[in-house]
Structures are given as structure tokens and as C-alpha cells.
Amino acid sequence: MSIRYIATTPFSDQKPGTSGLRKKVRVFQQPHYLENFVQCIFDTLPKPAKKDILIIGGDGRYYNQQAIQIILKMAIANGFRHILIGQHGLISTPAMSAQIRKYRALCGIILSASHNPGGPEADFGIKFNMGNGGPAPEALTDAVYDATRAIQEYRLFESDDIDLDSLGEIQLAETRIEIIDTVTDYADFMQHLFDFDAIRALFKSGLFHMLFDAMHAVTGPYAKEILLRRLGAPTDTLLNAVPKEDFGGGHPDPNLLHAHELVERLFGANAPDFGAASDGDGDRNMILGRHIFVTPSDSLAVMAANIHHLPGYSSGLSGVARSMPTSQAVDKVAESLGVECYETPTGWKFFGNLLDARKITLCGEESFGNGSDHIREKDGLWAVLFWLNLIALRQQPVLEIMREHWRRFGRHYYSRHDYEEVDSTAAESLMAHLRRQLGGLSGRSFGDYRLKACDDFCYTDPVDNSISEHQGLRFMFEDGSRIVFRLSGTGTAGATLRVYLERYEADPEKHGLETQQTLAPLIQIAEELAQIQQFTGRDRPSVIT
Ligand code: G1P
Ligand code: ZN
């Protein structure tokens, strides 16, 4: 057994985005492609000391197992002496964050393309998290990118593949490899944050029915352990709980379009009381009640208003944060609690500094992501348990919890319209066209809506004062309504234009309206401002959430 030094040539297209590197499986399978990127990660990290731990795991998609074997052999050749791997090669993104923090690991490598489809013709991805459990900061991903343009050689330890299925230890040369049970660890952690007795009693009553859709992705085993084994929910609570390499042919994104089976059950006859889903790598969540969809923005606001009731959060909130396009529902709660509400650019990484500096306890994004200071990633099952705990404590259906919340704080009607796989040049021209108008629009009226201000969102991090410019175009109206335009940073084909629409309604008599109808005037203003149809050739969005 020895280390091989393999000559390679740089790839120029390997710029990792906010969520690591995402490409088609076929791209990753090209000779040296994955290896190049992984070597560049190792070259950029501090040289591992003997005690430094590396953790590896993925969401179970096609190529997960092969990639893990390659990364393991490269890690050994690059000097790691202690490596932990999730059993069957699986670790959800939130569980990885928790494990890094628990073991004080140097780094965690996650194989996932999140909510993108899996399979030989679909997507694969790789991202790495650092010692605080959060995604690598931009300075580090930029350094990895620079390395990919100069790489000449990578290192591989020659050995057979190892067994990823049996828990236990393996010694390869000087390296100790442990196959670990991240499911038990994660379940123990959740049990410490939430009132499992109260939730168990809720299921035991026989009067409460829930459905959880794991979408054939990584949360299946975690949900089985927590919901069925520890909380006593009946077996038919779980849908699609067996992880599959192609996610059963589906798109593992928990939203109204891709989790439609679950949505139909919750809006159908004999609907269960509660429904939830999570995505490919388990960090996103969708919350539904009988005949109601809770927008992620509202979910964040409800969490903020109730968090002090939960065992893991009895000291309440230090502050909250939301991404800029997320609705202002949580701002109302923060205001009434007298805590700070931070508005950050899109992307979980912007919450990291605020969490580490203890400026916030809770944070979330409109894109089905919520989380807290317990880890440094968003956390799908955590959000589901939060809601279960809340329902158990309040003994109220989801619809009632939402109505009460809106009565107290007002309702923010909210929707996101996505135009996917638009021609990139057309999308850039649309944004440029909008940007040119910013200066001259203030004070202008569009029907009943008078524009108060508009800008290109720029964020100064309150902890390290770093500046992030051009984070989306905001149009803010006098009644509190907003329209936000931005281009996605995570797509793998063409460009995706996202239009975020929001309208505030204080009057409880008007809290039962249909969302798209209520937003119709703003949808029209968005078209008027951006000329979406003219630029993109599309007369309607591809996805509405
Ligand atoms: C999307 C979401 C964003 C989220 C990211 C990673 O990014 O909008 O909130 O943090 O996925 O899950 P986008 O494609 O909009 O850049
Ligand atoms: Zn995800």
C-alpha cells in the first residue's frame, strides 16, 4: 500500500458557488475532475495535525458511494489520521454540522446537490464545512477556486474500497477510519432541544395524524428513528422514507410543486392534521396543516413568537435574522419582543457570523430554510419537530395557530415566482434594465401603490464589516408591500429569475384571501417594471411557491 502522485491539468470551470460545486454527474465522472477539486480543498485547508478529524458523508444520491471511496483515499494520502464516515455513506447536511461541532472536526465534506434531482443523468455536488459547522467562507472557496486553476497533481492512497455499511473502526496505514451512527447522535440532540414527552403524548392520543415526506432522500433514516421509534408515531406517518440514488425519479425539493402528493393529501378529504417534507440533504423543510400551507416566512415568524416555550430555548431570543427576500413577518415579531432583526443577503452563510457572535438565536429564508444557533446550517427535521412541539403545547391545529398569529401581528401575503432556465444574457439584460431605472422611480405611483424607495441591496456584515454588493433589487412601497428581483446563484442550466412579492394586511377581516389574487396588482407592477415577457419570452413563471 502506498501513495500515488497523479499528474493532472487544471479545469477552469470549477468556481464553487454559495453551496459548493454543483454539476451534472457526468461532469464529476470525467477523469480527475472530482479528484482535482478535492485535492484543491486539501491544499487550501491547514495541514492536518495528527488529532485533526475529517468527516465525510452525503445525501445518498447517485455517485455518493464512489465519491466517498475516492475522497477517503485522497484524505489518507493528504495526511488525515482520523476520518469519520456516516454509515452507508449518509449524513444529512444538518447532522454533518452537528457532528463537526460535537467532534470538533477540522472539516466536513458533504456530497450533495441539495434539492436538485439525482441519478446518472442528473446532478451531483460537493461542499465543505469548517470547524464551526458552517459552510466554508467565501475567502476559502475563492482560494480553492484559485487552486483549481493551477493544480498539477493529486494524491491518492492505493487500497481496496472499504465497507461503509458496518459500524465500527478500520485502520488503513496510519489512519483510523470510523463508520459512525449519525442518526442516533442527531436524534439525541433533538431530544435535548424539544419536549419529546409532550409530542409522544400527542401521537398516543390517537387524535393527531401527521405525514412526513422524506422524498426518498437522506432524512428517511433520521425520521424513522425520531418520529417512529422515539415519538411513537404510526408507521404510515412516513412517505418515501427509503433513500434512493435517484430519489425515486422525483425532484427532492419540498415545495408546493415537487411535494405535490403530500400537498394533495393535506388539502384533500380526510386530511391529516399536520404534514411536512424535507429535501435531498435534509436542510430544507415545508410545513402544512390541514388545508393550509405555512409559508417559510410565516413559519419563521411563528417560531420567533413561540420559541421561549421550548425546552432548548427557555432563555428566549437574542435576536433574529432573515434573508432580504424573506417576508417581513418576523420583523413584526422582533419589534414586539424588542429584539434586533437582521436582514442579510440570500444564502445561509450570511447567518454564520451572527450566530457565532450570539447576535441571533433564530434565522430563516423564504426558500424553505429555518434554523437556530444549535448548528450552523438550516435544519429540516428540526423545523418539523419545532412545529410538532408547538402543536403539542398549544393543543391547537395549525390553521388556528396561524390565524391567531395573524390577528396579533397582521398577515404578510407572500409568493415567489421563478422563471427557470431562462437565457443567461436575457436575464442579465433584464436586471440591467431594472438597475438603470432605480434612480428615477422613487415617489412614483403604480395604481394604488406608491413607491417609497428602491435599491440594489448591499449588506455590511455587522461582525466583520465585510461588504456584499448587488444582492438583489428591492422595490419598497408605502403600505409596506415589496417586490424583489434577483438571479439565482445555484442553478445548473441557464439563469433563473426570482421575483418575490409581498403585501401586508393588518385587518383580520382580510386574512382569509387567496394569495395570488391578493398579490395580482403587485404581479402586474413587477411585469411593468421588469418587462419580463419581453426580455425572457415567458408569459408565466415556471414555479410559483
Ligand atoms: C437558493 C435559495 C437560497 C438558498 C440556496 C441554497 O439560492 O434561494 O435562499 O440559501 O438556494 O439552498 P438561489 O438559487 O436563489 O441563489
Ligand atoms: Zn438542501
Coordinates of C-alpha atoms and ligand atoms in Angstrom, one line a residue:
M1 CA 0.0 0.0 0.0
S2 CA 1.4 3.4 -1.0
I3 CA 0.6 6.9 -2.0
R4 CA 0.3 7.6 -5.8
Y5 CA 1.0 11.1 -7.1
I6 CA -1.1 11.5 -10.2
A7 CA -0.5 14.2 -12.8
T8 CA -3.4 16.3 -13.8
T9 CA -4.3 19.5 -15.6
P10 CA -6.4 22.5 -14.3
F11 CA -10.1 22.9 -15.1
S12 CA -11.2 26.4 -15.4
D13 CA -15.0 26.0 -14.8
Q14 CA -14.8 24.9 -11.2
K15 CA -15.8 28.1 -9.4
P16 CA -17.7 26.9 -6.3
G17 CA -20.9 28.9 -5.6
T18 CA -22.5 29.6 -2.2
S19 CA -23.4 25.9 -1.9
G20 CA -20.1 24.4 -3.1
L21 CA -19.6 22.9 -6.5
R22 CA -22.7 21.6 -8.3
K23 CA -22.5 19.9 -11.7
K24 CA -24.0 17.1 -13.7
V25 CA -22.9 13.6 -12.5
R26 CA -21.2 13.1 -15.9
V27 CA -19.0 16.1 -15.3
F28 CA -17.9 14.8 -12.0
Q29 CA -17.2 11.4 -13.6
Q30 CA -14.7 12.8 -16.0
P31 CA -11.2 11.5 -15.3
H32 CA -9.5 13.6 -12.5
Y33 CA -12.5 16.0 -12.1
L34 CA -13.6 15.2 -8.6
E35 CA -10.1 14.4 -7.6
N36 CA -8.8 17.8 -8.7
F37 CA -11.4 19.7 -6.7
V38 CA -10.9 17.6 -3.6
Q39 CA -7.1 18.0 -3.8
C40 CA -7.6 21.7 -4.0
I41 CA -9.7 21.6 -0.8
F42 CA -7.0 19.7 1.0
D43 CA -4.3 22.1 -0.4
T44 CA -6.3 25.1 0.9
L45 CA -7.1 23.7 4.4
P46 CA -4.4 24.0 7.1
K47 CA -2.2 20.9 7.0
P48 CA -3.9 18.3 9.2
A49 CA -2.3 17.6 12.6
K50 CA -2.5 14.1 14.0
K51 CA -5.5 14.9 16.1
D52 CA -7.5 16.6 13.3
I53 CA -10.7 14.9 12.3
L54 CA -12.3 14.9 8.8
I55 CA -15.9 13.8 8.4
I56 CA -17.3 12.6 5.1
G57 CA -20.9 11.8 4.1
G58 CA -23.6 12.6 1.6
D59 CA -27.3 12.6 0.8
G60 CA -27.2 9.2 -0.9
R61 CA -27.6 10.3 -4.5
Y62 CA -26.1 8.5 -7.4
Y63 CA -22.2 8.6 -7.3
N64 CA -22.3 9.2 -3.5
Q65 CA -20.6 5.9 -2.6
Q66 CA -18.0 6.1 -5.3
A67 CA -17.1 9.7 -4.4
I68 CA -16.7 8.8 -0.8
Q69 CA -14.2 6.0 -1.5
I70 CA -12.2 8.4 -3.7
I71 CA -12.2 11.2 -1.1
L72 CA -11.3 8.8 1.7
K73 CA -8.2 7.5 -0.2
M74 CA -7.2 11.1 -1.0
A75 CA -7.7 12.2 2.6
I76 CA -5.4 9.5 3.8
A77 CA -2.8 10.4 1.2
N78 CA -3.1 14.0 2.3
G79 CA -2.2 13.3 5.9
F80 CA -5.5 12.8 7.7
R81 CA -5.1 10.3 10.5
H82 CA -8.7 10.2 11.8
I83 CA -11.6 10.1 9.5
L84 CA -15.3 9.6 10.3
I85 CA -17.8 8.5 7.7
G86 CA -21.6 8.2 8.0
Q87 CA -23.0 4.7 7.9
H88 CA -24.0 3.7 4.3
G89 CA -22.2 6.9 3.3
L90 CA -25.1 9.0 4.5
I91 CA -25.1 12.2 6.6
S92 CA -27.7 14.9 6.2
T93 CA -26.3 18.5 6.0
P94 CA -27.6 19.5 9.4
A95 CA -26.3 16.2 11.0
M96 CA -22.9 17.0 9.5
S97 CA -22.9 20.4 11.0
A98 CA -23.9 18.9 14.4
Q99 CA -21.2 16.2 14.1
I100 CA -18.4 18.7 13.2
R101 CA -19.3 20.7 16.3
K102 CA -19.5 17.6 18.5
Y103 CA -16.2 16.1 17.5
R104 CA -14.5 19.5 17.0
A105 CA -13.6 18.3 13.5
L106 CA -11.3 20.3 11.2
C107 CA -13.6 19.9 8.2
G108 CA -16.6 18.1 6.9
I109 CA -17.1 17.1 3.2
I110 CA -20.7 16.8 2.1
L111 CA -21.7 15.1 -1.2
S112 CA -24.9 16.6 -2.2
A113 CA -26.6 18.8 -4.8
S114 CA -29.3 19.6 -2.2
H115 CA -32.8 19.6 -3.7
N116 CA -31.6 19.0 -7.3
P117 CA -32.6 15.7 -8.9
G118 CA -30.2 12.7 -8.7
G119 CA -29.3 9.8 -11.0
P120 CA -26.7 9.2 -13.8
E121 CA -28.2 12.0 -15.9
A122 CA -28.9 14.4 -13.1
D123 CA -26.8 16.4 -10.6
F124 CA -24.1 15.9 -8.1
G125 CA -22.3 18.3 -5.8
I126 CA -19.6 18.7 -3.2
K127 CA -19.3 21.2 -0.4
F128 CA -17.2 21.6 2.7
N129 CA -17.9 22.9 6.1
M130 CA -15.5 24.2 8.7
G131 CA -14.9 23.9 12.4
N132 CA -17.9 26.0 13.5
G133 CA -20.1 23.5 11.5
G134 CA -21.0 26.1 8.8
P135 CA -20.3 26.3 5.1
A136 CA -16.7 27.4 4.2
P137 CA -16.4 31.2 4.0
E138 CA -16.1 32.8 0.6
A139 CA -12.4 33.6 1.1
L140 CA -11.8 29.9 1.4
T141 CA -13.9 28.8 -1.5
D142 CA -12.2 31.5 -3.6
A143 CA -8.8 30.1 -2.6
V144 CA -10.0 26.6 -3.6
Y145 CA -11.0 28.1 -7.0
D146 CA -7.6 29.7 -7.5
A147 CA -6.0 26.3 -6.6
T148 CA -8.1 24.6 -9.3
R149 CA -6.6 26.8 -11.9
A150 CA -3.1 25.9 -11.0
I151 CA -3.3 22.3 -9.9
Q152 CA -0.7 19.9 -11.4
E153 CA -1.0 16.8 -9.3
Y154 CA -3.2 15.0 -6.8
R155 CA -2.5 12.3 -4.2
L156 CA -4.3 9.0 -3.7
F157 CA -3.7 6.3 -1.2
E158 CA -3.8 2.9 -3.0
S159 CA -6.2 0.4 -1.4
D160 CA -9.4 -1.5 -1.9
D161 CA -12.7 0.2 -1.2
I162 CA -13.8 -0.1 2.4
D163 CA -17.2 -1.3 3.7
L164 CA -19.4 1.7 4.5
D165 CA -22.3 -0.3 5.9
S166 CA -21.0 -1.8 9.1
L167 CA -20.5 0.5 12.1
G168 CA -17.0 0.2 13.6
E169 CA -13.4 1.0 13.1
I170 CA -10.9 0.2 10.3
Q171 CA -7.2 1.0 10.3
L172 CA -5.6 1.9 6.9
A173 CA -1.8 2.5 7.2
E174 CA -1.6 5.2 9.9
T175 CA -5.2 6.3 9.5
R176 CA -8.1 5.3 11.8
I177 CA -11.5 5.3 10.0
E178 CA -14.7 5.1 11.9
I179 CA -18.1 4.4 10.4
I180 CA -20.4 6.3 12.6
D181 CA -24.1 6.3 13.5
T182 CA -25.1 10.0 12.9
V183 CA -28.8 9.1 13.2
T184 CA -28.6 8.3 16.9
D185 CA -26.4 11.3 17.6
Y186 CA -28.8 13.6 15.8
A187 CA -31.9 12.1 17.5
D188 CA -30.2 12.6 20.9
F189 CA -29.5 16.2 20.1
M190 CA -33.2 16.9 19.0
Q191 CA -34.4 15.2 22.2
H192 CA -32.5 17.7 24.2
L193 CA -33.9 20.7 22.3
F194 CA -37.6 19.6 22.2
D195 CA -40.2 18.2 24.6
F196 CA -40.4 14.7 23.3
D197 CA -42.8 13.6 26.1
A198 CA -45.3 16.2 25.0
I199 CA -45.0 15.1 21.4
R200 CA -45.2 11.4 22.3
A201 CA -48.5 12.1 24.2
L202 CA -49.8 13.9 21.1
F203 CA -49.3 10.8 19.0
K204 CA -50.5 8.5 21.7
S205 CA -53.8 10.3 22.0
G206 CA -54.7 8.8 18.6
L207 CA -56.4 12.1 17.7
F208 CA -53.5 13.5 15.8
H209 CA -52.3 12.4 12.4
M210 CA -49.3 13.5 10.5
L211 CA -47.5 12.8 7.3
F212 CA -43.8 13.3 6.8
D213 CA -42.4 13.0 3.2
A214 CA -38.7 12.2 3.1
M215 CA -38.8 12.4 -0.7
H216 CA -36.6 9.2 -0.9
A217 CA -33.7 11.4 0.3
V218 CA -31.4 11.4 3.3
T219 CA -33.9 12.2 6.1
G220 CA -35.7 8.8 5.9
P221 CA -33.5 7.0 8.4
Y222 CA -33.5 10.1 10.8
A223 CA -37.3 10.4 10.6
K224 CA -37.7 6.7 11.3
E225 CA -35.6 6.9 14.4
I226 CA -37.1 10.1 15.7
L227 CA -40.8 10.1 14.6
L228 CA -41.5 6.3 14.8
R229 CA -39.1 4.9 17.3
R230 CA -38.7 7.7 19.8
L231 CA -42.0 9.6 19.4
G232 CA -44.3 6.6 18.8
A233 CA -45.9 7.8 15.5
P234 CA -47.5 5.1 13.5
T235 CA -45.5 3.6 10.5
D236 CA -47.8 5.1 7.9
T237 CA -46.7 8.6 9.1
L238 CA -43.7 8.3 6.8
L239 CA -43.8 8.6 3.0
N240 CA -40.9 7.8 0.7
A241 CA -38.6 7.1 3.7
V242 CA -36.1 4.8 1.9
P243 CA -33.2 6.8 0.4
K244 CA -32.7 6.2 -3.3
E245 CA -29.9 7.1 -5.6
D246 CA -32.4 8.9 -8.0
F247 CA -34.8 10.0 -5.2
G248 CA -37.4 7.7 -6.8
G249 CA -37.2 9.8 -10.0
G250 CA -38.5 12.8 -8.2
H251 CA -37.2 16.3 -7.5
P252 CA -36.4 16.3 -3.8
D253 CA -37.4 19.8 -3.2
P254 CA -40.1 20.3 -0.5
N255 CA -42.3 22.9 -2.1
L256 CA -45.9 23.1 -3.5
L257 CA -44.8 21.8 -6.9
H258 CA -42.4 19.0 -6.1
A259 CA -44.1 17.6 -3.0
H260 CA -47.5 17.7 -4.6
E261 CA -48.5 14.3 -3.4
L262 CA -48.2 15.5 0.2
V263 CA -49.9 18.8 -0.6
E264 CA -52.9 16.9 -2.2
R265 CA -53.3 14.8 0.9
L266 CA -53.2 17.8 3.2
F267 CA -55.8 19.7 1.1
G268 CA -57.9 16.6 0.3
A269 CA -60.8 14.9 2.1
N270 CA -59.8 13.2 5.5
A271 CA -56.7 15.3 5.5
P272 CA -54.2 14.7 8.3
D273 CA -53.6 17.4 10.9
F274 CA -50.0 18.1 10.0
G275 CA -47.8 17.5 7.0
A276 CA -44.1 18.2 6.4
A277 CA -41.3 17.4 4.0
S278 CA -37.6 17.9 3.6
D279 CA -35.2 18.0 0.7
G280 CA -32.3 15.9 -0.7
D281 CA -29.8 16.7 2.0
G282 CA -32.3 17.4 4.8
D283 CA -31.7 21.0 5.4
R284 CA -35.0 22.4 3.9
N285 CA -38.5 22.0 5.2
M286 CA -42.1 22.5 4.2
I287 CA -44.8 22.9 6.8
L288 CA -48.5 22.2 6.1
G289 CA -51.6 21.9 8.3
R290 CA -55.0 20.6 7.3
H291 CA -56.0 22.7 4.4
I292 CA -53.2 25.3 5.0
F293 CA -49.7 25.9 3.6
V294 CA -47.5 27.8 6.0
T295 CA -45.1 29.9 4.1
P296 CA -41.5 29.6 5.3
S297 CA -41.5 33.3 6.1
D298 CA -44.6 32.9 8.3
S299 CA -43.1 29.7 9.8
L300 CA -40.0 31.8 10.9
A301 CA -42.3 34.4 12.4
V302 CA -44.3 31.9 14.4
M303 CA -41.1 30.3 15.6
A304 CA -39.8 33.6 16.8
A305 CA -43.1 34.4 18.7
N306 CA -43.1 31.0 20.4
I307 CA -39.5 29.8 20.9
H308 CA -39.3 30.6 24.6
H309 CA -41.9 27.9 25.3
L310 CA -39.4 25.1 24.1
P311 CA -37.0 23.4 26.5
G312 CA -33.9 24.1 24.4
Y313 CA -34.7 27.8 24.1
S314 CA -36.1 28.8 27.5
S315 CA -34.0 32.0 27.6
G316 CA -35.8 33.2 24.5
L317 CA -34.3 35.1 21.6
S318 CA -31.1 37.1 21.5
G319 CA -32.1 38.4 18.0
V320 CA -33.4 37.1 14.7
A321 CA -32.3 37.3 11.1
R322 CA -33.9 36.7 7.7
S323 CA -32.6 36.9 4.2
M324 CA -33.6 40.0 2.4
P325 CA -36.3 38.5 0.1
T326 CA -37.9 36.7 3.0
S327 CA -41.1 38.4 4.1
Q328 CA -41.1 41.0 6.9
A329 CA -43.4 38.8 9.1
V330 CA -40.6 38.1 11.5
D331 CA -39.7 41.8 11.7
K332 CA -43.1 42.4 13.4
V333 CA -42.4 39.8 16.0
A334 CA -38.9 41.1 16.7
E335 CA -40.3 44.6 17.1
S336 CA -42.9 43.5 19.6
L337 CA -40.3 41.5 21.5
G338 CA -37.8 44.3 21.4
V339 CA -35.0 42.3 19.8
E340 CA -32.9 43.1 16.8
C341 CA -33.9 41.7 13.3
Y342 CA -31.1 41.5 10.8
E343 CA -31.7 41.5 7.1
T344 CA -29.0 39.5 5.2
P345 CA -28.3 38.6 1.6
T346 CA -29.7 35.3 0.3
G347 CA -27.6 32.3 1.4
W348 CA -27.2 30.6 4.7
K349 CA -23.6 31.5 5.1
F350 CA -24.5 35.1 5.9
F351 CA -26.1 33.9 9.2
G352 CA -22.9 32.3 10.4
N353 CA -21.2 35.3 11.8
L354 CA -24.4 36.5 13.5
L355 CA -24.8 33.1 15.1
D356 CA -21.2 32.8 16.2
A357 CA -21.3 36.2 17.7
R358 CA -24.6 35.3 19.5
K359 CA -26.4 38.2 18.0
I360 CA -29.2 35.9 16.9
T361 CA -30.9 32.7 18.1
L362 CA -33.1 32.0 15.1
C363 CA -32.8 32.7 11.4
G364 CA -34.5 31.7 8.1
E365 CA -35.0 32.1 4.4
E366 CA -38.2 32.1 2.3
S367 CA -36.7 29.2 0.4
F368 CA -37.9 26.6 2.9
G369 CA -35.0 27.0 5.3
N370 CA -35.1 27.7 9.0
G371 CA -32.6 27.1 11.7
S372 CA -31.2 28.2 15.0
D373 CA -28.0 28.5 17.0
H374 CA -27.9 24.8 17.6
I375 CA -25.9 24.2 14.4
R376 CA -24.6 26.3 11.5
E377 CA -26.9 25.0 8.8
K378 CA -30.6 25.2 8.2
D379 CA -32.3 22.1 9.6
G380 CA -35.3 20.4 8.1
L381 CA -36.3 17.9 10.8
W382 CA -35.5 20.4 13.5
A383 CA -38.2 22.7 11.9
V384 CA -40.7 19.8 11.8
L385 CA -40.0 19.0 15.5
F386 CA -40.4 22.6 16.4
W387 CA -43.9 22.7 14.9
L388 CA -44.8 19.3 16.5
N389 CA -43.7 20.6 19.9
L390 CA -45.7 23.8 19.3
I391 CA -48.8 21.9 18.4
A392 CA -48.4 19.6 21.4
L393 CA -48.1 22.6 23.8
R394 CA -50.8 24.7 22.3
Q395 CA -53.2 21.9 21.5
Q396 CA -54.3 23.8 18.5
P397 CA -54.5 22.9 14.8
V398 CA -52.0 24.7 12.5
L399 CA -54.8 26.8 10.9
E400 CA -55.7 28.1 14.4
I401 CA -52.1 28.9 15.3
M402 CA -51.7 30.8 12.1
R403 CA -55.0 32.8 12.5
E404 CA -54.0 33.8 16.0
H405 CA -50.6 34.8 14.8
W406 CA -52.0 37.0 12.0
R407 CA -54.6 38.6 14.4
R408 CA -51.7 39.6 16.6
F409 CA -49.1 40.7 14.1
G410 CA -51.0 41.2 10.8
R411 CA -50.6 38.9 7.7
H412 CA -47.9 39.2 5.1
Y413 CA -49.3 37.7 1.8
Y414 CA -46.2 36.3 0.1
S415 CA -45.2 34.4 -3.0
R416 CA -42.1 33.7 -5.1
H417 CA -42.3 33.4 -8.9
D418 CA -39.4 31.6 -10.6
Y419 CA -38.6 31.8 -14.2
E420 CA -36.2 28.8 -14.7
E421 CA -33.7 28.1 -17.4
V422 CA -34.0 31.5 -19.0
D423 CA -31.3 32.6 -21.4
S424 CA -28.5 34.0 -19.3
T425 CA -27.9 37.0 -21.5
A426 CA -31.6 37.9 -21.5
A427 CA -31.7 37.6 -17.7
E428 CA -28.7 39.8 -17.3
S429 CA -30.2 42.4 -19.6
L430 CA -33.5 42.4 -17.6
M431 CA -31.5 43.1 -14.4
A432 CA -29.5 45.8 -16.1
H433 CA -32.7 47.4 -17.4
L434 CA -34.2 47.4 -13.8
R435 CA -31.0 48.7 -12.3
R436 CA -31.0 51.7 -14.7
Q437 CA -34.4 52.7 -13.5
L438 CA -33.6 52.7 -9.8
G439 CA -32.6 56.3 -9.6
G440 CA -35.6 57.8 -11.2
L441 CA -38.5 55.9 -9.7
S442 CA -38.9 57.0 -6.0
G443 CA -42.2 58.5 -5.3
R444 CA -43.8 57.2 -8.4
S445 CA -47.3 55.7 -8.2
F446 CA -48.4 52.4 -9.7
G447 CA -52.2 52.4 -9.3
D448 CA -52.8 52.3 -5.6
Y449 CA -49.2 51.6 -4.8
R450 CA -46.8 54.4 -4.2
L451 CA -43.1 53.5 -4.4
K452 CA -41.3 54.7 -1.3
A453 CA -37.7 53.5 -2.2
C454 CA -35.8 51.2 -4.4
D455 CA -32.2 50.0 -4.3
D456 CA -29.7 47.3 -5.2
F457 CA -29.3 45.6 -1.8
C458 CA -25.9 45.9 -0.2
Y459 CA -25.0 44.3 3.1
T460 CA -22.4 45.2 5.6
D461 CA -21.7 42.3 8.0
P462 CA -22.1 43.7 11.5
V463 CA -19.5 41.3 12.8
D464 CA -16.6 41.6 10.4
N465 CA -17.7 44.7 8.4
S466 CA -17.3 42.8 5.1
I467 CA -19.5 44.2 2.3
S468 CA -21.6 42.2 -0.1
E469 CA -22.9 44.3 -3.0
H470 CA -25.6 43.6 -5.7
Q471 CA -27.6 41.2 -3.7
G472 CA -31.0 41.9 -5.4
L473 CA -33.2 44.8 -6.4
R474 CA -35.7 45.9 -3.9
F475 CA -38.8 47.9 -4.6
M476 CA -40.5 49.1 -1.4
F477 CA -44.0 50.6 -1.4
E478 CA -45.5 53.0 1.1
D479 CA -48.0 50.4 2.5
G480 CA -45.2 48.0 3.3
S481 CA -45.5 45.9 0.2
R482 CA -42.3 44.9 -1.6
I483 CA -41.2 43.4 -4.9
V484 CA -37.7 41.9 -5.1
F485 CA -35.9 40.7 -8.2
R486 CA -32.7 38.6 -8.2
L487 CA -31.0 35.9 -10.2
S488 CA -30.4 32.5 -8.7
G489 CA -26.8 31.6 -7.8
T490 CA -27.5 27.9 -7.5
G491 CA -28.9 26.8 -10.9
T492 CA -27.0 24.4 -13.2
A493 CA -28.7 25.4 -16.5
G494 CA -29.1 28.9 -17.9
A495 CA -30.3 31.6 -15.5
T496 CA -33.2 31.6 -13.0
L497 CA -35.0 34.8 -12.4
R498 CA -36.7 35.0 -9.0
V499 CA -39.4 37.6 -8.3
Y500 CA -40.5 37.9 -4.7
L501 CA -43.9 39.5 -3.9
E502 CA -45.2 40.6 -0.6
R503 CA -48.2 42.6 0.7
Y504 CA -49.0 43.4 4.3
E505 CA -52.6 43.2 5.6
A506 CA -53.3 44.4 9.2
D507 CA -57.1 43.9 9.0
P508 CA -58.2 40.4 10.4
E509 CA -61.3 40.6 8.2
K510 CA -59.0 40.3 5.2
H511 CA -56.8 37.4 6.4
G512 CA -58.6 34.7 4.5
L513 CA -58.0 35.9 1.0
E514 CA -56.4 33.9 -1.9
T515 CA -52.7 34.7 -2.1
Q516 CA -52.1 35.0 -5.9
Q517 CA -55.3 37.1 -6.2
T518 CA -54.3 39.4 -3.4
L519 CA -50.8 39.8 -5.0
A520 CA -52.2 40.3 -8.5
P521 CA -51.7 44.1 -8.6
L522 CA -48.0 43.7 -7.5
I523 CA -47.5 40.9 -10.1
Q524 CA -48.6 43.4 -12.7
I525 CA -46.3 46.1 -11.4
A526 CA -43.4 43.6 -11.4
E527 CA -44.1 43.0 -15.1
E528 CA -44.4 46.7 -15.8
L529 CA -41.0 47.4 -14.1
A530 CA -39.0 44.4 -15.4
Q531 CA -40.7 43.7 -18.8
I532 CA -40.3 40.0 -18.0
Q533 CA -42.2 38.8 -21.0
Q534 CA -40.2 41.0 -23.4
F535 CA -36.8 40.0 -22.0
T536 CA -37.4 36.3 -21.4
G537 CA -40.1 35.4 -23.8
R538 CA -42.1 33.9 -20.9
D539 CA -45.6 34.8 -20.1
R540 CA -45.7 33.0 -16.8
P541 CA -43.4 31.7 -14.1
S542 CA -42.2 28.0 -14.2
V543 CA -42.7 27.6 -10.5
I544 CA -44.9 29.5 -8.0
T545 CA -44.4 29.0 -4.3
Ligands
G1P1 C1 -31.4 29.2 -3.3 C2 -32.3 29.9 -2.3 C3 -31.5 30.4 -1.1 C4 -30.7 29.2 -0.5 C5 -29.9 28.5 -1.6 C6 -29.3 27.2 -1.0 O1 -30.5 30.1 -3.8 O2 -33.0 31.0 -2.9 O3 -32.3 31.0 -0.2 O4 -29.9 29.7 0.5 O5 -30.8 28.1 -2.6 O6 -30.2 26.3 -0.6 P1 -30.6 30.8 -5.2 O7 -30.8 29.7 -6.2 O8 -31.8 31.7 -5.1 O9 -29.4 31.6 -5.4
ZN2 ZN -30.7 21.2 0.8

